[in-house]
Every structure is written in structure tokens, then in C-alpha cells.
Amino acid sequence: MMAGIVNATRAELLAVRNEIVLRRDELEREELSRIFWIKKRKARS
């Protein structure tokens, strides 16, 4: 019984960690595109 609980918890932790990594990748991508657009705008003016 104990092993089942441990495995479930481990799976939940992995899922949470994957969620965090995905969210972080999204934020980094948004940040990069924001920087890119700012540079592009400055280059134009």
C-alpha cells in the first residue's frame, strides 16, 4: 500500500515539475519576443 502512495506522489511531483518547466519556457519565449520587438522598433526609428 505504501509503495502505491509513494508512486502516486512521485507522479504528481513530476507532473507539477513539467508544468513549471513548460510555464517557464512560455515566459522566456514571451520575454524574448518582447525584447525582439523592442529592438526592432528602436532600429526602425
Coordinates of N, CA and C in Angstrom, one line a residue:
M1 N 0.8 -1.2 0.0 CA 0.0 0.0 0.0 C 0.9 1.3 0.0
M2 N 1.9 1.2 0.8 CA 2.8 2.4 0.9 C 3.4 2.7 -0.4
A3 N 3.9 1.7 -1.1 CA 4.5 1.9 -2.4 C 3.6 2.6 -3.4
G4 N 2.3 2.3 -3.4 CA 1.4 2.9 -4.2 C 1.3 4.4 -4.0
I5 N 1.3 4.8 -2.7 CA 1.2 6.2 -2.3 C 2.4 6.9 -2.8
V6 N 3.6 6.3 -2.5 CA 4.8 6.9 -2.9 C 4.9 7.2 -4.5
N7 N 4.5 6.1 -5.2 CA 4.5 6.3 -6.7 C 3.5 7.4 -7.1
A8 N 2.3 7.4 -6.5 CA 1.4 8.5 -6.9 C 1.9 9.8 -6.6
T9 N 2.6 10.0 -5.5 CA 3.2 11.3 -5.1 C 4.3 11.6 -6.1
R10 N 5.1 10.6 -6.5 CA 6.2 10.9 -7.4 C 5.6 11.3 -8.7
A11 N 4.6 10.7 -9.2 CA 4.0 11.1 -10.5 C 3.4 12.5 -10.4
E12 N 2.8 12.8 -9.3 CA 2.2 14.2 -9.1 C 3.4 15.2 -9.1
L13 N 4.5 14.9 -8.4 CA 5.6 15.8 -8.4 C 6.2 16.0 -9.8
L14 N 6.3 14.9 -10.6 CA 6.8 15.0 -11.9 C 5.8 15.9 -12.8
A15 N 4.5 15.7 -12.6 CA 3.6 16.5 -13.4 C 3.7 17.9 -13.0
V16 N 3.8 18.2 -11.8 CA 4.0 19.6 -11.3 C 5.2 20.2 -11.9
R17 N 6.3 19.4 -11.8 CA 7.6 20.0 -12.3 C 7.5 20.2 -13.8
N18 N 6.9 19.3 -14.6 CA 6.7 19.5 -16.0 C 5.9 20.8 -16.3
E19 N 4.9 21.0 -15.5 CA 4.0 22.2 -15.6 C 4.9 23.4 -15.4
I20 N 5.7 23.4 -14.4 CA 6.5 24.6 -14.1 C 7.5 24.8 -15.2
V21 N 8.1 23.8 -15.7 CA 9.1 23.9 -16.8 C 8.4 24.5 -18.1
L22 N 7.2 24.0 -18.4 CA 6.5 24.5 -19.5 C 6.2 25.9 -19.4
R23 N 5.7 26.3 -18.2 CA 5.3 27.7 -17.9 C 6.5 28.6 -18.1
R24 N 7.7 28.1 -17.5 CA 8.9 28.9 -17.6 C 9.3 29.1 -19.0
D25 N 9.2 28.0 -19.8 CA 9.6 28.1 -21.3 C 8.7 29.2 -22.0
E26 N 7.4 29.1 -21.6 CA 6.5 30.1 -22.2 C 6.9 31.5 -21.9
L27 N 7.2 31.7 -20.6 CA 7.5 33.1 -20.1 C 8.8 33.5 -20.8
E28 N 9.8 32.6 -20.9 CA 11.0 33.0 -21.6 C 10.8 33.4 -23.0
R29 N 10.0 32.6 -23.7 CA 9.7 32.9 -25.1 C 9.0 34.2 -25.2
E30 N 8.0 34.5 -24.3 CA 7.3 35.8 -24.4 C 8.3 37.0 -24.1
E31 N 9.3 36.8 -23.2 CA 10.3 37.8 -22.9 C 11.2 38.0 -24.1
L32 N 11.6 36.9 -24.7 CA 12.5 37.0 -25.9 C 11.8 37.8 -27.0
S33 N 10.5 37.4 -27.3 CA 9.8 38.1 -28.4 C 9.6 39.6 -28.0
R34 N 9.4 39.9 -26.7 CA 9.2 41.3 -26.3 C 10.5 42.1 -26.6
I35 N 11.6 41.5 -26.2 CA 12.9 42.1 -26.4 C 13.1 42.3 -27.9
F36 N 12.8 41.3 -28.7 CA 13.0 41.3 -30.1 C 12.2 42.5 -30.7
W37 N 10.9 42.6 -30.3 CA 10.1 43.7 -30.9 C 10.6 45.0 -30.5
I38 N 11.1 45.2 -29.2 CA 11.6 46.5 -28.8 C 12.8 46.8 -29.6
K39 N 13.7 45.9 -29.8 CA 14.9 46.2 -30.6 C 14.5 46.5 -32.1
K40 N 13.5 45.8 -32.6 CA 13.1 46.0 -34.0 C 12.5 47.5 -34.1
R41 N 11.7 47.9 -33.1 CA 11.1 49.2 -33.1 C 12.2 50.3 -33.0
K42 N 13.2 50.0 -32.1 CA 14.3 51.0 -32.0 C 15.1 51.1 -33.3
A43 N 15.3 50.0 -33.9 CA 16.1 50.0 -35.1 C 15.4 50.8 -36.2
R44 N 14.1 50.8 -36.2 CA 13.3 51.5 -37.2 C 13.3 53.0 -37.0
S45 N 13.2 53.4 -35.8 CA 13.2 54.9 -35.5 C 14.5 55.5 -35.5

